XYZ file of C-alpha atoms in Angstrom:
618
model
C 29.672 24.988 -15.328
C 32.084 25.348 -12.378
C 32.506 22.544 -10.328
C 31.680 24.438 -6.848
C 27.947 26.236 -9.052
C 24.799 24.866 -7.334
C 22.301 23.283 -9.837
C 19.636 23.291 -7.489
C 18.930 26.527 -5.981
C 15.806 25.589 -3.887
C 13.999 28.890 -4.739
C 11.155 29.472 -2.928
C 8.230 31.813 -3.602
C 6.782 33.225 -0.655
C 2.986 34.451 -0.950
C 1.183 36.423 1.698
C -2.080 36.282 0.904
C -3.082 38.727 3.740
C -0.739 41.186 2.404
C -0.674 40.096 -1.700
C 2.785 40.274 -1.085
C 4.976 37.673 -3.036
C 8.512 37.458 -2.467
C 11.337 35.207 -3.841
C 13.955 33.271 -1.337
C 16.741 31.424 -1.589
C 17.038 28.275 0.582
C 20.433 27.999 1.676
C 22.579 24.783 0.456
C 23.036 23.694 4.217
C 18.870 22.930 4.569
C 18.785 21.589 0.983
C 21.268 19.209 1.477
C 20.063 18.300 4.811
C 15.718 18.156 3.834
C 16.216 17.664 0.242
C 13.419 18.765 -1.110
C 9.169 18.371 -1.200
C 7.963 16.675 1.701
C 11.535 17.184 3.639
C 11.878 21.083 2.996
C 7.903 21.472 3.470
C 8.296 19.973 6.470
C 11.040 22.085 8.559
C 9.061 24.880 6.770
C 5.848 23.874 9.079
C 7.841 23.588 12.050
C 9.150 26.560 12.166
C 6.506 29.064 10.888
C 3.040 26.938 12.623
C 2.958 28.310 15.817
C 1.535 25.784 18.946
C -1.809 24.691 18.684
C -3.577 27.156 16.168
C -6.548 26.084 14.332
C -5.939 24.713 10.538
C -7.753 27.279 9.154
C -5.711 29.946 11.185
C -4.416 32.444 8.712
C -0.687 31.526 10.532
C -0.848 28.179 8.857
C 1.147 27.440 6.058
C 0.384 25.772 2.636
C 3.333 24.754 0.786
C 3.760 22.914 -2.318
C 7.136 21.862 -3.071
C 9.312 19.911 -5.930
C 12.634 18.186 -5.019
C 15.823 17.685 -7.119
C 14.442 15.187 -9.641
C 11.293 17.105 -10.362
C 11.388 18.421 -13.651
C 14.125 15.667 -15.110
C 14.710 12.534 -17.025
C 13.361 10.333 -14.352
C 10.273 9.155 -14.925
C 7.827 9.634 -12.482
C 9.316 12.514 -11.584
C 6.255 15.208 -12.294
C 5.133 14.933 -8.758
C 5.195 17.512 -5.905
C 4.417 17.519 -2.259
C 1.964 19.121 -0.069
C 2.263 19.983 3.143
C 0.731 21.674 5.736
C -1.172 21.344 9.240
C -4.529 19.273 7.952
C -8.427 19.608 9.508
C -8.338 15.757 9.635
C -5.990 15.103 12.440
C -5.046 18.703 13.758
C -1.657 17.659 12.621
C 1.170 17.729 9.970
C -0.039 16.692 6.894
C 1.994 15.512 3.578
C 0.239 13.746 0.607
C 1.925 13.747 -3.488
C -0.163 14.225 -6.494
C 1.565 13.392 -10.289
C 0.904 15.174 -13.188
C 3.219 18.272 -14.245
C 2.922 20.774 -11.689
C 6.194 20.251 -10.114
C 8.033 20.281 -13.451
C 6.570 23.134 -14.464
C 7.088 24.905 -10.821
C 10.895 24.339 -11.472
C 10.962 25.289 -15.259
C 9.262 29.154 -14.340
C 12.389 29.342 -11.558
C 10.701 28.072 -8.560
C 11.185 24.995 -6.540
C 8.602 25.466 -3.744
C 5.612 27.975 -3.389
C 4.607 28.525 0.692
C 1.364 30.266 1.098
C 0.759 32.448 4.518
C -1.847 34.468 5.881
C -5.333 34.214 4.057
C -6.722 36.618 1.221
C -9.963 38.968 1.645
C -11.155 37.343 -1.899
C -10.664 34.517 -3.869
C -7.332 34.111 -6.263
C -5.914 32.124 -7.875
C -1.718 32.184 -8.316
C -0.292 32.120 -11.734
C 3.512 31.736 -12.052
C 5.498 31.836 -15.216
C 9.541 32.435 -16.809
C 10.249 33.783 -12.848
C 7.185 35.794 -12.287
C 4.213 35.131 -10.089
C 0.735 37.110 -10.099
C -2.084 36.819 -7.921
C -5.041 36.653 -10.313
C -9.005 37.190 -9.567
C -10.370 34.178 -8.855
C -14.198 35.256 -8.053
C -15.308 34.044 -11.116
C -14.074 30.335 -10.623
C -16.391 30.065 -7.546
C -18.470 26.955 -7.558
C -16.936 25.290 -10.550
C -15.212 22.231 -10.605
C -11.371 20.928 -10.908
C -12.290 20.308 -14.511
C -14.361 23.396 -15.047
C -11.704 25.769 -13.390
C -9.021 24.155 -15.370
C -10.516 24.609 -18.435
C -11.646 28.342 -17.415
C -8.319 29.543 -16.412
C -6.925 28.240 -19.770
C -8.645 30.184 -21.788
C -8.331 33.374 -19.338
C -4.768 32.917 -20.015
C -5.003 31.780 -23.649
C -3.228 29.139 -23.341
C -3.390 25.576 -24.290
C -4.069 23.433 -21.304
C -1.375 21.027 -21.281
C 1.178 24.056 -21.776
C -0.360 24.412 -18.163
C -0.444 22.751 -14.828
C -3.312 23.620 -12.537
C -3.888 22.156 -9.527
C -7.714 23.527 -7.571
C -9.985 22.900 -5.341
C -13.691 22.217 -6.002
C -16.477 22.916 -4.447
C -15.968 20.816 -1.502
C -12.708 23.455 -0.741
C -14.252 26.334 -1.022
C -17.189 25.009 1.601
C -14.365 23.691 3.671
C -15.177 20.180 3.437
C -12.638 18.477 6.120
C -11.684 15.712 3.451
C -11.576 18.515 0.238
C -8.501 17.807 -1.853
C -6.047 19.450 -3.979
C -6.764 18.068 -8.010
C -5.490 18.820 -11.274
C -4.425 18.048 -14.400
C -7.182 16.154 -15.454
C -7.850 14.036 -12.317
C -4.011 13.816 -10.570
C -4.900 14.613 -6.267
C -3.119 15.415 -3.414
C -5.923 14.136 -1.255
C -4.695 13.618 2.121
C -5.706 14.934 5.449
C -7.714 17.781 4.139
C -5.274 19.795 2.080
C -7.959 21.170 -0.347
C -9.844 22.999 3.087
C -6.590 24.295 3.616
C -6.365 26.059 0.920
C -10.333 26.914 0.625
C -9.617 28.573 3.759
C -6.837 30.789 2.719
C -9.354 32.032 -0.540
C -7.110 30.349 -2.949
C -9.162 28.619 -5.646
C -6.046 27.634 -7.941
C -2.401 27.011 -8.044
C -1.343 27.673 -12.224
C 2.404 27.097 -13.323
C 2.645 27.433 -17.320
C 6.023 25.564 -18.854
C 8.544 28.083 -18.549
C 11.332 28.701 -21.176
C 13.753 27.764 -19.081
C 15.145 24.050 -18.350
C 15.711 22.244 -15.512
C 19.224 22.076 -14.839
C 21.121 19.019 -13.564
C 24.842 18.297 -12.747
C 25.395 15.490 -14.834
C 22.847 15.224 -17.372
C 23.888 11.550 -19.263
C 24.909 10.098 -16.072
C 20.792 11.085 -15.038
C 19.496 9.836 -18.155
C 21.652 6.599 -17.715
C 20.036 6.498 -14.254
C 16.617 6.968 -15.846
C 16.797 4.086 -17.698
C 18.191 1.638 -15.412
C 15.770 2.952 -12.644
C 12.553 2.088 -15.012
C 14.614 -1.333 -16.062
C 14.303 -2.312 -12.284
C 10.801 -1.649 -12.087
C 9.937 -3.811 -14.775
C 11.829 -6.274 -13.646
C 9.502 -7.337 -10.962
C 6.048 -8.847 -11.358
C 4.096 -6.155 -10.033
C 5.351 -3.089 -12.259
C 4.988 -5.380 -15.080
C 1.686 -5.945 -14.311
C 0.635 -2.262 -13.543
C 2.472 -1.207 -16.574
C 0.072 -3.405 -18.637
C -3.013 -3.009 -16.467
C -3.059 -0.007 -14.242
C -3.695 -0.390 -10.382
C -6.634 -1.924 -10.880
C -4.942 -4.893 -11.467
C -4.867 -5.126 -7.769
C -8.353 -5.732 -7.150
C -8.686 -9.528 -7.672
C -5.227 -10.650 -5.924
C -6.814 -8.179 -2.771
C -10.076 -10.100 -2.460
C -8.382 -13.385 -3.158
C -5.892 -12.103 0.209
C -8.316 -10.599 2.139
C -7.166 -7.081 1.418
C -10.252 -5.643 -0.364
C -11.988 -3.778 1.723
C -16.231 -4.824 1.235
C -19.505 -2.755 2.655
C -17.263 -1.261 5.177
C -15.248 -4.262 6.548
C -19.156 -6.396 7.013
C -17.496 -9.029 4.804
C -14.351 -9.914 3.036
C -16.421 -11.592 0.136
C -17.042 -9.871 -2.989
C -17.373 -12.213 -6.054
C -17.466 -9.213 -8.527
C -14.550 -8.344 -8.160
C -12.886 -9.676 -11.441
C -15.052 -6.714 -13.173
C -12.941 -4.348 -11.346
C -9.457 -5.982 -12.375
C -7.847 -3.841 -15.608
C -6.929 -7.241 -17.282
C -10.609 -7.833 -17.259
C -12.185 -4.468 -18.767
C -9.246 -2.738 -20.201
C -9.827 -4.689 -23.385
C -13.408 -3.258 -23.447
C -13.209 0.462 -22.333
C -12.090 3.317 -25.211
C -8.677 4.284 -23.664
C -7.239 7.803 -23.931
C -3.396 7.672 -22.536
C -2.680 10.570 -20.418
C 1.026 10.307 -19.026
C 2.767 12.503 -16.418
C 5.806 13.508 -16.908
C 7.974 11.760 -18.641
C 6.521 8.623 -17.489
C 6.702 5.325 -19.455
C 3.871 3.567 -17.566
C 0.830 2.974 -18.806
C -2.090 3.224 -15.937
C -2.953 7.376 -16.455
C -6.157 6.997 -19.100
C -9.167 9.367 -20.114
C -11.600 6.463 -20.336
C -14.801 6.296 -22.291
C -17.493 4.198 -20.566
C -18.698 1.405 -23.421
C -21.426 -0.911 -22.028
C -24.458 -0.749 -19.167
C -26.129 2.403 -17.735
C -23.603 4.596 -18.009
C -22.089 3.845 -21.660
C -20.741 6.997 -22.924
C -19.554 8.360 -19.328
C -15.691 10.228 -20.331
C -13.975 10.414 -17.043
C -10.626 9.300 -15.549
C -9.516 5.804 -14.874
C -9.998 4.850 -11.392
C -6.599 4.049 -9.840
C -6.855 1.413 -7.752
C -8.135 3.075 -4.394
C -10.613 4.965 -6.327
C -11.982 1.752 -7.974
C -12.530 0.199 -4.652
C -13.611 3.245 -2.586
C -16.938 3.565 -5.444
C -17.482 -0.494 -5.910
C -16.493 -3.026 -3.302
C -16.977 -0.391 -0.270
C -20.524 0.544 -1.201
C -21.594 -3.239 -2.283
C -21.334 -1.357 -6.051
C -21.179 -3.908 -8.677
C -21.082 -2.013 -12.025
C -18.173 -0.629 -13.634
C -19.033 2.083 -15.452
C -20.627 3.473 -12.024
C -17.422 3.080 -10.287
C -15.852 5.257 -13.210
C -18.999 7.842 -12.925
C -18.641 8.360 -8.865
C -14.701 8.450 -9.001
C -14.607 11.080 -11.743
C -17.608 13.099 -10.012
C -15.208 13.198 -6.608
C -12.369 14.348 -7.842
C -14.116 17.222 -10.178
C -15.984 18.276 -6.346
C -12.310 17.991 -5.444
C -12.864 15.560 -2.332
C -10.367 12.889 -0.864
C -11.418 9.462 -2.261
C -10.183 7.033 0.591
C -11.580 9.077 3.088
C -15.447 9.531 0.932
C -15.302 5.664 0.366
C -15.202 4.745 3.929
C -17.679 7.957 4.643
C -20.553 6.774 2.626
C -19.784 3.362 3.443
C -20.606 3.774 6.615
C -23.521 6.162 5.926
C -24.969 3.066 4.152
C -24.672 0.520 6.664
C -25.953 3.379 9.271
C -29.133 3.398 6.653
C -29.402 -0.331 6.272
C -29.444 -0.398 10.136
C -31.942 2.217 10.678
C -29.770 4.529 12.660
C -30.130 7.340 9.534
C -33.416 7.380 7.890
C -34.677 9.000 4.277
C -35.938 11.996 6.654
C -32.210 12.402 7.681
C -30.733 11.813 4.465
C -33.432 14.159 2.711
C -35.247 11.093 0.850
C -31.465 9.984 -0.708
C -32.209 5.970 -0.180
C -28.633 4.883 1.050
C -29.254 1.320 0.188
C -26.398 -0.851 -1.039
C -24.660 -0.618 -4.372
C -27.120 2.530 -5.391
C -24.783 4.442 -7.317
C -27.443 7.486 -7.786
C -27.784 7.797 -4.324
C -24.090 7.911 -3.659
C -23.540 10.636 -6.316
C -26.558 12.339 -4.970
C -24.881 12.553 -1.601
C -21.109 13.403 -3.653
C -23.064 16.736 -4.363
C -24.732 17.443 -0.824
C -21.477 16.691 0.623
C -19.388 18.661 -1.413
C -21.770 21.684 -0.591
C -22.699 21.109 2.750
C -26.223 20.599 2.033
C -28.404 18.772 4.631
C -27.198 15.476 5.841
C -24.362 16.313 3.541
C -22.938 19.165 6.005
C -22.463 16.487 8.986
C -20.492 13.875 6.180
C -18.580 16.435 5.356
C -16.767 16.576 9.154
C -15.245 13.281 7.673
C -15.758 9.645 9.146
C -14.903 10.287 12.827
C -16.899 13.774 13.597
C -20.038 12.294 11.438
C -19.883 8.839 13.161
C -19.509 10.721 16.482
C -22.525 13.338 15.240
C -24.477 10.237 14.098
C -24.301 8.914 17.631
C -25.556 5.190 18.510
C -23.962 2.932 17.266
C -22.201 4.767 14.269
C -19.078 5.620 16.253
C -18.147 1.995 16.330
C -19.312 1.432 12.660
C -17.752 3.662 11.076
C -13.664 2.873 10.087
C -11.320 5.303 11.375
C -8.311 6.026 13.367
C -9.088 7.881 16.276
C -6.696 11.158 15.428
C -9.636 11.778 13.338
C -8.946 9.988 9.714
C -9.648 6.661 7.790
C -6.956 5.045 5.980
C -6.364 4.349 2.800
C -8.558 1.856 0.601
C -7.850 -1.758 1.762
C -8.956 -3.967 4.388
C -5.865 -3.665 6.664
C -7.080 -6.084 8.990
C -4.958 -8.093 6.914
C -2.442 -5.741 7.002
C -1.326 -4.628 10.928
C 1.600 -3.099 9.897
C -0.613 -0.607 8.374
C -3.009 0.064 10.603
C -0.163 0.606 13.422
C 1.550 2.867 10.240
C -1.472 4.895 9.993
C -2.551 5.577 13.319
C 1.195 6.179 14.491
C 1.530 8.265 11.891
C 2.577 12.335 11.753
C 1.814 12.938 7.942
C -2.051 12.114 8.122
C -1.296 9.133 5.704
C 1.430 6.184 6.009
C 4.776 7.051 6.833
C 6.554 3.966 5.573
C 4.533 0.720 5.443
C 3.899 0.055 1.992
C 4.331 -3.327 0.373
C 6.899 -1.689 -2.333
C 9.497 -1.173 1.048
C 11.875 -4.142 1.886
C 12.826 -4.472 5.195
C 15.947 -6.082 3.766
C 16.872 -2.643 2.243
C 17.149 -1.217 5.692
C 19.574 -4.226 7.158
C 16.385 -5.646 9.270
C 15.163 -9.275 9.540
C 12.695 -10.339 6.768
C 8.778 -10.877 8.244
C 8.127 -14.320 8.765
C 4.600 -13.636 9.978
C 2.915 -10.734 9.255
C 0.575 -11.098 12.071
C 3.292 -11.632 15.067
C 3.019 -8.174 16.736
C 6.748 -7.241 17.227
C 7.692 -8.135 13.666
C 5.167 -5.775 12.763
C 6.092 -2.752 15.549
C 10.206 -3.495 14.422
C 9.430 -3.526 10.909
C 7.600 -0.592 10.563
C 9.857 1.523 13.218
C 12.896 0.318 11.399
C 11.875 0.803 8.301
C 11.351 5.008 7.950
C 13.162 6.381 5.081
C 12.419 5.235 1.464
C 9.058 6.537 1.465
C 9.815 10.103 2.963
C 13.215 9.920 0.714
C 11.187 9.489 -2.472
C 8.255 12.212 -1.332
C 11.039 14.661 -1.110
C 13.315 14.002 -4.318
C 10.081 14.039 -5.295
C 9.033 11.211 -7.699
C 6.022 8.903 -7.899
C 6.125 5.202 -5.515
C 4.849 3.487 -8.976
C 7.267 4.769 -11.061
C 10.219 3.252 -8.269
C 8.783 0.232 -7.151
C 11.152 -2.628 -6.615
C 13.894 -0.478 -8.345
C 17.522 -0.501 -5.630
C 17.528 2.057 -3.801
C 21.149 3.122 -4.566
C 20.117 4.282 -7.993
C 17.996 6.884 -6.212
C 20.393 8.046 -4.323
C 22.562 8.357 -7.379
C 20.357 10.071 -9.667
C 19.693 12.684 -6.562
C 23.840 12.977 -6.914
C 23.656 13.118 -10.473
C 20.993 15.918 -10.379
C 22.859 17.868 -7.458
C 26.681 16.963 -7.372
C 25.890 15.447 -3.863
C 27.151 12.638 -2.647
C 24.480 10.485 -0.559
C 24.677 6.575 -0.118
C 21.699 4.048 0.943
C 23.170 4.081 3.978
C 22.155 8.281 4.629
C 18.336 7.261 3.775
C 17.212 5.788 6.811
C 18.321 8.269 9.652
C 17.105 10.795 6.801
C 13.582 9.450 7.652
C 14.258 8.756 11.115
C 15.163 12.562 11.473
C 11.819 14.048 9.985
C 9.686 11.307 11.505
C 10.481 12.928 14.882
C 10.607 16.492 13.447
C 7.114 16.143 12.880
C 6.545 13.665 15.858
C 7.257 17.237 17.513
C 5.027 19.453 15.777
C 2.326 17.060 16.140
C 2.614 16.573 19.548
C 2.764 20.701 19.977
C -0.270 20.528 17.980
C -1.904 18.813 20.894
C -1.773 15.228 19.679
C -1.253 12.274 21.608
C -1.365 8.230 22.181
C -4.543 8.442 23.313
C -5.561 9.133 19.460
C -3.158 6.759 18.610
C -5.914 3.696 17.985
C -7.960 1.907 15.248
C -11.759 2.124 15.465
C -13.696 -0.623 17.184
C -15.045 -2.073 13.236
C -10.689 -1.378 12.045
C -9.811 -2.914 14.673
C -12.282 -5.791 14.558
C -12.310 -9.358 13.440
C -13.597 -10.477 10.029
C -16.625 -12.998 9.784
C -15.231 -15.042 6.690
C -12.225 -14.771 4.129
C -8.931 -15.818 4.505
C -8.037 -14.072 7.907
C -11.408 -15.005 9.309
C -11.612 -14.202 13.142
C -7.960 -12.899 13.143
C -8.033 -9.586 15.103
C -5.479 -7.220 16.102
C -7.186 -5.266 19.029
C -5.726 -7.891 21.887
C -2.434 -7.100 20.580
C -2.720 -3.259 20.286
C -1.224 -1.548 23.700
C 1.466 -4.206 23.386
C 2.260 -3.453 19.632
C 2.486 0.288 20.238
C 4.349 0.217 22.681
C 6.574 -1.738 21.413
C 6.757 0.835 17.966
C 7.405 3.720 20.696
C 10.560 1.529 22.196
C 11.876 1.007 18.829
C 11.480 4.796 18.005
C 13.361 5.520 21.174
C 9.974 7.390 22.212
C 8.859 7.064 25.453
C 6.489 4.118 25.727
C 3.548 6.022 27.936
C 3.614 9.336 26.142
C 5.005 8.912 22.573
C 7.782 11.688 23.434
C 10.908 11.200 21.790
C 13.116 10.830 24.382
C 15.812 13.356 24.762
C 19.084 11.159 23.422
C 16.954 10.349 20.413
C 16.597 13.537 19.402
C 20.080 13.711 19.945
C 20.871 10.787 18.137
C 18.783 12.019 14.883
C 20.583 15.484 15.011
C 17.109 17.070 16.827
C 18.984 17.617 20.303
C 18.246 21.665 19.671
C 14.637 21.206 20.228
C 12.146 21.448 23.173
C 8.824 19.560 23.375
């Protein structure tokens, strides 16, 4: 190999489903180099191709899925691909990962990213193998599930399934259910913001890469496998990838309640004594455990589980990570395991966002409890607390649109606001129109100012994997004290958007140095990026799509936590702690550390200067 030949092309398949017209591009080193890959190069795709203020389901939006320059290699983790596109949620930009073997397999058939435009007449699916793509008929997929269609299209093709990736929507896409995600390969989901009623919308019921011939080629192969090693060395290394090694997410569950961070019957109390049920130390020992890795992944918390004891012995679905645990137990007052496993596996085969459906039915429950929604409304479902038939019940209605199920479906903030009374200050949301991920972040303000600041329709950058160390800032003495939180979490952008567009998976690289990410992306490329690149990397596409979101018609006035987010909890260890006194002041401050202007949210003109945006006009 000459020293000057590119190893990653960044080849792009172009589909117009209007026109069934599929064309291959090259993207040119300059935009590689400078967006990397996944989330980066989906995201100066959106911003130039989404016009102003079109609907999501326009036909001019774009759906791309993208792998970066470690997809496909010796890094573990590194299955994972990004999707992005403007989401029915928020109105904005929307990027959200899902694991499994897609993105490998993407690269292996010759292509890097796939970017959907226009919208087909009838449904299709897209098949792409060896460096050809096909536009298959898809009518006969309609109405099955993730599972069903993945098994369907297997043996249309004739294939075995795992010499296939295939990512679908369920149900709840093709009824254009505004929390409908993207799943596949037996239970892996981009779930964010509504990606899956993106794609509904666009008559695309599946996305099918089969493992091409070909190989994934790197620069420097034994310096990458080096990295690999020394990478998943530094995970284990701290206390929490040991732990999730050994017990999955889950493991989570008790240290959350014990801190305040589980979330319980939507944020009424912080107490949930059942929790050590939920904990994978506690009922890993008792469940029939199938592994089922990603791509060359050495963790162990992907399982086919096989329910063993209570009402639902002999339930096969997936193992709840830990969002999904929470979202079908602690949030709905559910107290039985093996229910938790049933409801998390039905969601994902309807192909529906579980953050967002946890705080949905939560509140639908307390709105029941309350009298607000009766059995009239709900069509006789009995939305009592911790009834795990009713909840899958209302899975199915909502999925479909059927009865009450149609006004769930609008997601937390349209069905509170539908509800009316006293739902819209129930419910937990942020008021650009979704609810955050599955913890009680009343514990946690740097996320709540994350996700209601935030231009992806998810968190940007707080996470507690990200050091503020790493990015030359102060550590947090108090995680309450409102400018530690606004600095932090300003200062701060980088890692996260760094690792969504190389693109690998955040449990795969927790606690691991960053350097030896930027090192295996040299390695893989023959680029030459430091630590120090990372952060104005982030800082650059957090205004990018600052822009686009803002041409989109969004604003600080969305920029809020719900009244119940927002609000103080009765008992538990932040009892009566509450950030709403604290909010203006906080946000402000996060828009003066952005170098945004502090009454509109704008970047100001020498910041997008500063972050090499000064071509662009709000």
């Amino acid at each position: 190999m000459s020293s000057n030949e590119r190893t990653y092309r960044g080849s792009l398949l172009r589909v117009d489903l209007t026109r069934r017209q599929l064309d291959r591009e090259e993207v040119t080193e300059a935009v590689l180099r400078q967006y990397v890959g996944g989330t980066g190069l989906g995201a100066i795709y959106l911003f130039n191709e989404v016009p102003r203020a079109i609907d999501w389901s326009h036909p001019d939006n774009r759906l791309i899925l993208a792998a970066g320059p470690l997809s496909g290699t010796a890094i573990h983790g590194s299955g994972s691909f990004s999707v992005v596109t403007k989401g029915p949620l928020t109105g904005g930009a929307s990027s959200t990962q899902a694991n499994g073997y897609l993105g490998p397999y993407m690269r292996s058939s010759g292509f890097d990213a796939i970017l959907f435009q226009g919208a087909s007449d009838d449904w299709v699916y897209l098949y792409v193998h060896d460096g050809q793509a096909k536009l298959m008929d898809a009518r006969y997929l309609l109405g099955r599930d993730t599972w069903e269609t993945e098994e369907a299209i297997a043996r249309e093709l004739g294939l075995p399934q795992r010499s296939l990736s295939i990512f679908s929507i369920g149900p709840a896409g093709e009824n254009l259910v505004k929390l409908a995600a993207i799943v596949g390969d037996r239970g892996h989901v981009a779930a964010h913001n509504g990606v899956g009623a993106v794609m509904g919308s666009k008559k695309l019921k599946a996305v099918v890469a089969a493992r091409g011939r070909g190989r994934v080629s790197v620069r420097d192969p034994s310096r990458l496998s080096a990295l690999a090693g020394e990478i998943h060395e530094g995970v284990m290394q701290g206390p929490m990838g040991q732990m999730i090694n050994k017990w999955g997410t889950s493991h989570l569950f008790t240290g959350y309640e014990v801190s305040g961070v589980l979330p319980v019957r939507n944020l009424t109390t912080n107490s949930f004594p059942e929790h050590d049920r939920f904990d994978g130390e506690n009922y890993r020992p008792r469940l029939r455990m199938k592994p089922m890795p990603c791509w060359t992944c050495r963790h162990h918390h992907c399982h086919i589980v096989t329910v063993t004891e209570g009402p639902y012995k002999g339930y096969v679905g997936e193992e709840p990570e830990y969002e999904g645990m929470a979202a079908f137990s602690s949030l709905l007052g559910q107290t039985d395991l093996g229910a938790a496993i049933m409801l998390n596996d039905v969601n994902d085969r309807l192909g529906m966002d579980a953050n967002e459906m946890g705080w949905l039915l939560a509140m639908a429950f307390e709105c029941y409890e309350r009298g607000i929604i009766t059995r009239k409304d709900t069509g006789g479902i009995e939305l009592t607390w911790g009834n795990a038939e009713a909840a899958r019940a209302m899975l199915h209605d909502i999925a479909r649109r059927r009865g009450f199920g149609d006004t769930l479906a609008e997601g937390v903030m349209r069905a509170a606001r539908i509800i009316g009374g006293e739902a819209p200050d129930i419910g937990v949301y942020l008021k650009k129109g979704l609810a955050p991920r599955g913890h009680d972040h009343r514990a946690r303000w740097i996320e709540i100012l994350d996700v209601a600041t935030s231009n992806v329709g998810t968190i940007e950058s707080a996470n507690v994997f990200v050091r503020p160390e790493e990015a030359g800032l102060p550590s947090v003495t108090d995680t309450f004290d409102p400018e530690q939180v606004a600095l932090t979490l300003a200062g701060t952008k980088g890692r996260r958007f760094f690792e969504d567009s190389l693109v690998i998976c955040t449990i795969a690289s927790i606690h691991a140095p960053l350097k030896l990410f930027t090192d295996a992306l040299n390695a893989a490329t023959g680029w030459d990026w430091t630590p120090d690149e990372v952060w104005p990397y982030g800082q650059h596409l957090s205004n990018l799509l600052r822009v686009f979101d803002l041409r989109q018609g969004l604003g600080p006035e969305s920029e809020a936590p719900s009244l119940r987010y927002s609000s103080a909890p009765v008992d538990g260890p932040i009892r009566e702690k509450t950030i709403a006194p604290h909010w203006d002041r906080m946000r402000r401050s996060y828009y003066d550390h952005m170098g945004w202007d502090p009454e509109t949210g704008k970047p100001l003109s020498e910041t997008l200067k500063k972050v090499g945006l000064g071509h662009i006009e709000l």
